[in-house]
Amino acid sequence: MEFRRAPELIGRLDGSVPVRQGKGVQGLIRLVLDYWLLPVLLLAAFTRFYDLTAAAIWGDEGSSLLLSQYSLGEIWFHAAHDVHPPLYFMLLHGWIELFGDGIFSVRTFSALPGIVTVGLGVWLVALVATRRAAILAGVLLALLPTAVRYSQEVRMYALLGMLLLGATLALVYWVRQPQRWRYLVIYTLLMSLAFYTHYFTAFCVLAHWLYLALPGLRSENGARLLGRPSWWLANAAIVLLYLPWVPELLDLLRHMDELKANGDVGWEPPVTWSSLPAMVWQLLIQDEGDSLPGPLFIGMPLLLLAVSALLAWRDNLPHRFGGLLVSFSLLPLFLVFAVSFISPVFIERYLTAYALGLPMIMAIVIDRWLKTARIAAIALLVLFVSLEGVGLKNNIDVDVNDQISVMVDFVNTHYAPGDRIVISDMLWYLSYVYYNRTDAEPMLYTPPLPDGASSRPNSYGFGTLVSETDEVYLDRLTALPVGSGRIWLVGTDDQPEEFAPLPAGWHKVSELAAGNTRARLFVLCGSAAVAQFASVQCP
């Protein structure tokens, strides 16, 4: 795709006078300079690399790292049993082969597409609005808290945002020049990759179709873009490229009960009408805002909604591109909210890619208002940047000493050969194995349910990532091999009874709590380990 645009659409900083540009490398350099692209990308890099390794790897990230350890063929199989398609994990597999699995390395794999996405946002707004709006969009995107947060996690959300925004950019090029097939080829490729990254790509498809269905949206010869054969062929090609994964998706849907049994789906809280404004607050300040005064809690999201609706209603951008941005941002938000009344899936990270449109909308509106309502424009800019500042502060509010990694390091340091390590919860297990530096294979505690049924995970969801051998699962503490006579129990900090009742003859000799987890070291009476601890009194 060419990084260029029609000269008449490139304005000075005030958006008034066209700026001519050259072609090729000279044109690219001119665009980088004119749109302050380098400082904008540096700002995006700073926000995404700042404290990149402060928070410990959590359960979802641990699952990404476990899945990426398999071969590509095995990743395809295990991803088919998980709740996400395989592309991200395959790419992460290759990244780790090249750069290792250190926390900085694996999180950089998310930070880089997050930075690229900011550049794509500048490019997109430069195509549809003024230079000032494009620069402003870049700054607001660089500071968007939800985008920053998920550019710092070993998950697929930053990659998804880059692919969807790139596909939307290709769509803009095609709408401007529908006779150019190459833009639809790029669109098809990016959308196909996005479908192999996350199932919520379907909402982007709906947003694009809604945009093309807008009244009055026609090509230069007056034909409806939605009816062009090339558009239908592109979407048919996306379907064909996705067909290899469809059997895996259908199999996953047939086993939804197994996913629910493992807690991989169905854990999301039910939605209420307050969930919608809470989501807007979450995307912007990383807090649901439930402690805010009611008028503010409702008023700010309504204001942003009104501003977005105004851009769509009074859309005088070429080809009604304002409607495209509003459709991209709001349609998925409202659709996922509506679906969640049936099956709750209204989770911030699932919508982060679509929240990318909000800073671009605000930038275009602020740029317009600076010409006609300067005070209102400045007020909106200050409001939005202030909200982003609060969100960024909440993002970096991490106590590095209150992390699960601290607890695991404690076990690593005090581990002795022959020690047994038992973990109470799957999410803790997924994090623990990343930081484990001992020669012991941690075991997952799976006591029988009250009705006597097994609580072992099945082969769907996170269960597909855990060894299927009995060596990993421990149904009863009394069945634990004695080994050195020392046992580490790792569980939730405020629920020590999750291992109760402890077998007779177990004595706690050490413990450490961090990151809502607690590791307790026990020694068994009758074992040689008792001699190491004078405080242990055995009968």
Tab-separated table of C-alpha atoms in Angstrom, residues 94-395:
chain	number	residue	atom	x	y	z
A	94	GLY	CA	8.540	-17.523	15.915
A	95	TRP	CA	9.308	-14.382	17.925
A	96	ILE	CA	10.464	-16.436	20.911
A	97	GLU	CA	12.628	-18.571	18.638
A	98	LEU	CA	14.414	-15.383	17.574
A	99	PHE	CA	14.446	-13.256	20.723
A	100	GLY	CA	13.780	-15.583	23.649
A	101	ASP	CA	10.946	-15.730	26.156
A	102	GLY	CA	12.129	-13.062	28.617
A	103	ILE	CA	9.331	-10.820	29.843
A	104	PHE	CA	10.722	-7.768	28.005
A	105	SER	CA	10.972	-9.724	24.770
A	106	VAL	CA	7.511	-11.280	24.820
A	107	ARG	CA	5.812	-8.026	25.785
A	108	THR	CA	7.741	-6.135	23.129
A	109	PHE	CA	5.961	-8.411	20.659
A	110	SER	CA	2.751	-6.596	21.678
A	111	ALA	CA	4.281	-3.142	22.119
A	112	LEU	CA	5.525	-2.950	18.538
A	113	PRO	CA	2.143	-3.470	16.819
A	114	GLY	CA	0.698	-1.028	19.347
A	115	ILE	CA	3.152	1.616	18.127
A	116	VAL	CA	2.526	0.776	14.468
A	117	THR	CA	-1.209	1.191	15.109
A	118	VAL	CA	-0.645	4.793	16.179
A	119	GLY	CA	1.135	5.460	12.889
A	120	LEU	CA	-1.755	3.866	10.996
A	121	GLY	CA	-4.172	6.137	12.850
A	122	VAL	CA	-2.222	9.214	11.762
A	123	TRP	CA	-2.193	7.908	8.203
A	124	LEU	CA	-5.934	7.217	8.220
A	125	VAL	CA	-6.933	10.632	9.558
A	126	ALA	CA	-4.489	12.292	7.141
A	127	LEU	CA	-6.455	10.703	4.318
A	128	VAL	CA	-9.853	11.913	5.463
A	129	ALA	CA	-9.208	15.212	7.296
A	130	THR	CA	-6.561	17.890	7.826
A	131	ARG	CA	-2.954	17.645	8.866
A	132	ARG	CA	-3.747	19.159	12.238
A	133	ALA	CA	-6.429	16.540	12.849
A	134	ALA	CA	-4.002	13.768	11.868
A	135	ILE	CA	-1.292	14.976	14.256
A	136	LEU	CA	-3.820	15.384	17.048
A	137	ALA	CA	-5.201	11.895	16.383
A	138	GLY	CA	-1.690	10.479	16.672
A	139	VAL	CA	-1.130	12.121	20.047
A	140	LEU	CA	-4.500	10.984	21.413
A	141	LEU	CA	-3.926	7.441	20.126
A	142	ALA	CA	-0.456	7.365	21.652
A	143	LEU	CA	-2.006	8.197	25.040
A	144	LEU	CA	-5.125	5.993	24.835
A	145	PRO	CA	-4.950	3.990	28.105
A	146	THR	CA	-6.674	0.800	26.937
A	147	ALA	CA	-4.406	0.648	23.872
A	148	VAL	CA	-1.342	1.216	26.047
A	149	ARG	CA	-2.399	-1.467	28.518
A	150	TYR	CA	-2.929	-4.178	25.932
A	151	SER	CA	0.258	-3.217	24.135
A	152	GLN	CA	1.943	-4.370	27.350
A	153	GLU	CA	0.356	-7.818	27.599
A	154	VAL	CA	1.324	-11.085	25.949
A	155	ARG	CA	-2.027	-11.380	24.218
A	156	MET	CA	-3.406	-10.788	20.742
A	157	TYR	CA	-5.260	-7.507	21.275
A	158	ALA	CA	-2.552	-5.099	20.057
A	159	LEU	CA	-2.020	-7.228	16.947
A	160	LEU	CA	-5.771	-7.272	16.330
A	161	GLY	CA	-5.950	-3.479	16.565
A	162	MET	CA	-3.148	-3.094	14.032
A	163	LEU	CA	-4.775	-5.499	11.568
A	164	LEU	CA	-8.267	-3.987	11.845
A	165	LEU	CA	-7.038	-0.412	11.554
A	166	GLY	CA	-4.856	-1.422	8.614
A	167	ALA	CA	-7.848	-3.064	6.933
A	168	THR	CA	-9.940	0.057	7.520
A	169	LEU	CA	-7.166	2.141	5.967
A	170	ALA	CA	-7.172	-0.134	2.907
A	171	LEU	CA	-10.952	0.264	2.706
A	172	VAL	CA	-10.568	4.055	2.664
A	173	TYR	CA	-8.107	3.822	-0.227
A	174	TRP	CA	-10.503	1.575	-2.142
A	175	VAL	CA	-13.485	3.856	-1.547
A	176	ARG	CA	-11.479	6.761	-2.941
A	177	GLN	CA	-10.292	4.704	-5.930
A	178	PRO	CA	-12.637	1.718	-6.351
A	179	GLN	CA	-11.058	0.809	-9.672
A	180	ARG	CA	-7.828	-0.107	-7.862
A	181	TRP	CA	-8.066	-3.810	-7.021
A	182	ARG	CA	-4.842	-3.838	-5.048
A	183	TYR	CA	-6.488	-2.042	-2.136
A	184	LEU	CA	-9.107	-4.762	-1.867
A	185	VAL	CA	-6.389	-7.406	-2.088
A	186	ILE	CA	-4.675	-5.780	0.900
A	187	TYR	CA	-8.017	-5.479	2.663
A	188	THR	CA	-8.731	-9.164	2.103
A	189	LEU	CA	-5.346	-10.214	3.437
A	190	LEU	CA	-5.545	-8.050	6.567
A	191	MET	CA	-9.115	-9.052	7.390
A	192	SER	CA	-8.257	-12.715	6.928
A	193	LEU	CA	-5.305	-12.378	9.284
A	194	ALA	CA	-7.559	-10.602	11.767
A	195	PHE	CA	-10.081	-13.449	11.667
A	196	TYR	CA	-7.241	-15.856	12.475
A	197	THR	CA	-6.345	-13.570	15.409
A	198	HIS	CA	-9.694	-13.021	17.170
A	199	TYR	CA	-13.308	-13.986	16.574
A	200	PHE	CA	-14.505	-10.436	17.307
A	201	THR	CA	-13.182	-9.435	13.878
A	202	ALA	CA	-16.732	-10.192	12.741
A	203	PHE	CA	-17.863	-6.901	14.291
A	204	CYS	CA	-15.408	-4.995	12.088
A	205	VAL	CA	-16.927	-6.657	9.023
A	206	LEU	CA	-20.379	-5.489	10.119
A	207	ALA	CA	-19.073	-1.970	10.722
A	208	HIS	CA	-17.552	-1.797	7.230
A	209	TRP	CA	-20.714	-3.114	5.586
A	210	LEU	CA	-22.823	-0.611	7.526
A	211	TYR	CA	-20.588	2.200	6.329
A	212	LEU	CA	-20.850	1.125	2.691
A	213	ALA	CA	-24.630	0.956	3.085
A	214	LEU	CA	-24.856	4.615	4.109
A	215	PRO	CA	-27.235	6.647	1.914
A	216	GLY	CA	-25.456	8.684	-0.709
A	217	LEU	CA	-22.200	6.742	-0.557
A	218	ARG	CA	-21.353	6.246	-4.214
A	219	SER	CA	-18.290	6.132	-6.432
A	220	GLU	CA	-17.434	8.950	-8.811
A	221	ASN	CA	-19.533	7.434	-11.599
A	222	GLY	CA	-22.578	7.324	-9.315
A	223	ALA	CA	-22.587	3.562	-8.711
A	224	ARG	CA	-23.230	2.196	-5.227
A	225	LEU	CA	-19.965	0.900	-3.760
A	226	LEU	CA	-21.795	-1.780	-1.824
A	227	GLY	CA	-22.963	-3.377	-5.053
A	228	ARG	CA	-19.616	-3.515	-6.815
A	229	PRO	CA	-18.635	-7.103	-7.736
A	230	SER	CA	-15.081	-6.475	-6.534
A	231	TRP	CA	-16.341	-5.843	-2.984
A	232	TRP	CA	-18.328	-9.053	-2.956
A	233	LEU	CA	-15.385	-11.008	-4.400
A	234	ALA	CA	-13.101	-9.624	-1.692
A	235	ASN	CA	-15.487	-10.763	1.041
A	236	ALA	CA	-15.888	-14.147	-0.646
A	237	ALA	CA	-12.103	-14.477	-0.658
A	238	ILE	CA	-12.025	-13.749	3.092
A	239	VAL	CA	-14.536	-16.537	3.642
A	240	LEU	CA	-12.518	-18.944	1.490
A	241	LEU	CA	-9.293	-18.133	3.327
A	242	TYR	CA	-11.037	-18.756	6.637
A	243	LEU	CA	-12.577	-22.089	5.622
A	244	PRO	CA	-9.654	-24.195	6.965
A	245	TRP	CA	-10.472	-22.923	10.454
A	246	VAL	CA	-14.248	-23.300	10.255
A	247	PRO	CA	-14.300	-27.027	11.242
A	248	GLU	CA	-12.229	-26.168	14.317
A	249	LEU	CA	-14.579	-23.320	15.213
A	250	LEU	CA	-17.653	-25.512	14.816
A	251	ASP	CA	-16.076	-28.210	16.973
A	252	LEU	CA	-15.334	-25.602	19.645
A	253	LEU	CA	-18.944	-24.398	19.579
A	254	ARG	CA	-20.154	-27.977	19.992
A	255	HIS	CA	-18.037	-28.272	23.121
A	256	MET	CA	-19.126	-25.027	24.733
A	257	ASP	CA	-20.248	-26.925	27.819
A	258	GLU	CA	-16.690	-28.146	28.368
A	259	LEU	CA	-15.407	-24.568	28.090
A	260	LYS	CA	-17.966	-23.427	30.639
A	261	ALA	CA	-17.044	-26.299	32.951
A	262	ASN	CA	-13.421	-25.144	32.951
A	263	GLY	CA	-14.427	-21.511	33.476
A	264	ASP	CA	-12.844	-20.373	30.185
A	265	VAL	CA	-16.182	-18.924	29.071
A	266	GLY	CA	-19.210	-17.992	31.097
A	267	TRP	CA	-17.155	-16.301	33.814
A	268	GLU	CA	-17.965	-12.800	32.550
A	269	PRO	CA	-20.303	-10.835	34.844
A	270	PRO	CA	-23.839	-10.190	33.564
A	271	VAL	CA	-24.420	-6.752	32.086
A	272	THR	CA	-26.775	-4.053	33.273
A	273	TRP	CA	-27.618	-0.713	31.705
A	274	SER	CA	-24.836	0.883	33.758
A	275	SER	CA	-22.318	-1.452	32.096
A	276	LEU	CA	-22.293	0.695	28.957
A	277	PRO	CA	-21.054	3.955	30.542
A	278	ALA	CA	-18.803	1.867	32.803
A	279	MET	CA	-17.150	0.423	29.686
A	280	VAL	CA	-16.442	3.902	28.312
A	281	TRP	CA	-14.842	4.874	31.615
A	282	GLN	CA	-12.849	1.631	31.637
A	283	LEU	CA	-11.483	2.250	28.149
A	284	LEU	CA	-10.418	5.786	29.026
A	285	ILE	CA	-9.340	5.749	32.679
A	286	GLN	CA	-8.907	2.021	33.401
A	287	ASP	CA	-11.613	2.222	36.031
A	288	GLU	CA	-15.337	1.570	35.732
A	289	GLY	CA	-16.116	4.874	37.417
A	290	ASP	CA	-18.671	3.377	39.801
A	291	SER	CA	-17.483	5.696	42.583
A	292	LEU	CA	-18.152	8.826	40.502
A	293	PRO	CA	-21.218	11.033	41.017
A	294	GLY	CA	-24.141	9.826	38.923
A	295	PRO	CA	-24.348	12.905	36.638
A	296	LEU	CA	-20.639	12.620	35.833
A	297	PHE	CA	-20.768	8.829	35.437
A	298	ILE	CA	-23.530	9.140	32.838
A	299	GLY	CA	-22.746	12.609	31.473
A	300	MET	CA	-19.212	12.132	30.180
A	301	PRO	CA	-19.958	8.989	28.102
A	302	LEU	CA	-23.092	10.713	26.770
A	303	LEU	CA	-20.998	13.713	25.765
A	304	LEU	CA	-18.543	11.562	23.836
A	305	LEU	CA	-21.433	9.695	22.234
A	306	ALA	CA	-23.053	12.999	21.221
A	307	VAL	CA	-19.789	14.266	19.727
A	308	SER	CA	-19.425	11.039	17.720
A	309	ALA	CA	-23.050	11.174	16.580
A	310	LEU	CA	-22.565	14.796	15.508
A	311	LEU	CA	-19.623	13.816	13.314
A	312	ALA	CA	-21.689	11.083	11.657
A	313	TRP	CA	-24.816	13.249	11.283
A	314	ARG	CA	-23.040	16.302	9.887
A	315	ASP	CA	-20.502	14.336	7.920
A	316	ASN	CA	-19.037	16.587	5.253
A	317	LEU	CA	-15.824	14.610	4.935
A	318	PRO	CA	-15.107	13.153	1.495
A	319	HIS	CA	-17.003	9.881	0.999
A	320	ARG	CA	-18.576	10.316	4.447
A	321	PHE	CA	-15.493	8.961	6.163
A	322	GLY	CA	-16.735	10.321	9.475
A	323	GLY	CA	-19.471	7.710	9.291
A	324	LEU	CA	-16.839	5.024	8.793
A	325	LEU	CA	-14.974	5.999	11.973
A	326	VAL	CA	-18.178	6.195	14.009
A	327	SER	CA	-19.383	2.853	12.661
A	328	PHE	CA	-15.997	1.270	13.435
A	329	SER	CA	-15.998	2.574	17.016
A	330	LEU	CA	-19.611	2.435	18.164
A	331	LEU	CA	-21.279	-0.419	16.284
A	332	PRO	CA	-19.105	-3.144	17.934
A	333	LEU	CA	-19.574	-1.481	21.329
A	334	PHE	CA	-23.366	-1.532	21.096
A	335	LEU	CA	-23.555	-4.970	19.463
A	336	VAL	CA	-21.349	-6.648	22.080
A	337	PHE	CA	-23.350	-4.887	24.798
A	338	ALA	CA	-26.608	-6.188	23.322
A	339	VAL	CA	-25.272	-9.720	22.863
A	340	SER	CA	-24.102	-9.716	26.477
A	341	PHE	CA	-27.678	-9.689	27.732
A	342	ILE	CA	-27.848	-13.203	26.250
A	343	SER	CA	-24.276	-14.375	26.847
A	344	PRO	CA	-21.983	-11.941	28.724
A	345	VAL	CA	-18.886	-11.008	26.705
A	346	PHE	CA	-18.729	-7.289	27.531
A	347	ILE	CA	-15.038	-7.205	28.481
A	348	GLU	CA	-12.708	-4.267	27.902
A	349	ARG	CA	-9.918	-6.132	26.143
A	350	TYR	CA	-12.346	-7.584	23.590
A	351	LEU	CA	-13.247	-4.025	22.532
A	352	THR	CA	-9.848	-2.325	22.745
A	353	ALA	CA	-9.268	-2.569	18.980
A	354	TYR	CA	-12.518	-0.705	18.303
A	355	ALA	CA	-11.813	1.931	20.950
A	356	LEU	CA	-8.985	3.066	18.664
A	357	GLY	CA	-11.556	4.956	16.612
A	358	LEU	CA	-12.564	7.215	19.499
A	359	PRO	CA	-9.363	9.350	19.591
A	360	MET	CA	-9.586	9.795	15.816
A	361	ILE	CA	-13.190	10.961	16.075
A	362	MET	CA	-12.290	13.423	18.828
A	363	ALA	CA	-9.335	14.740	16.822
A	364	ILE	CA	-11.458	15.452	13.741
A	365	VAL	CA	-14.204	17.143	15.768
A	366	ILE	CA	-11.730	19.232	17.777
A	367	ASP	CA	-10.000	20.292	14.564
A	368	ARG	CA	-13.340	21.438	13.105
A	369	TRP	CA	-14.424	23.263	16.229
A	370	LEU	CA	-11.118	25.130	16.416
A	371	LYS	CA	-12.359	27.050	13.372
A	372	THR	CA	-15.892	27.793	14.582
A	373	ALA	CA	-16.096	27.136	18.345
A	374	ARG	CA	-12.587	27.483	19.685
A	375	ILE	CA	-13.442	27.425	23.384
A	376	ALA	CA	-15.550	24.273	23.009
A	377	ALA	CA	-12.742	22.636	21.015
A	378	ILE	CA	-10.137	23.425	23.642
A	379	ALA	CA	-12.465	22.248	26.415
A	380	LEU	CA	-13.067	18.925	24.630
A	381	LEU	CA	-9.339	18.490	24.043
A	382	VAL	CA	-8.496	19.210	27.678
A	383	LEU	CA	-11.242	16.834	28.852
A	384	PHE	CA	-10.115	13.956	26.648
A	385	VAL	CA	-6.406	14.353	27.399
A	386	SER	CA	-7.162	14.648	31.124
A	387	LEU	CA	-9.132	11.412	31.051
A	388	GLU	CA	-6.300	9.701	29.211
A	389	GLY	CA	-3.834	11.050	31.770
A	390	VAL	CA	-5.851	9.516	34.605
A	391	GLY	CA	-5.955	6.229	32.736
A	392	LEU	CA	-2.208	6.225	32.119
A	393	LYS	CA	-1.593	6.910	35.801
A	394	ASN	CA	-3.838	3.996	36.727
A	395	ASN	CA	-1.953	1.803	34.256
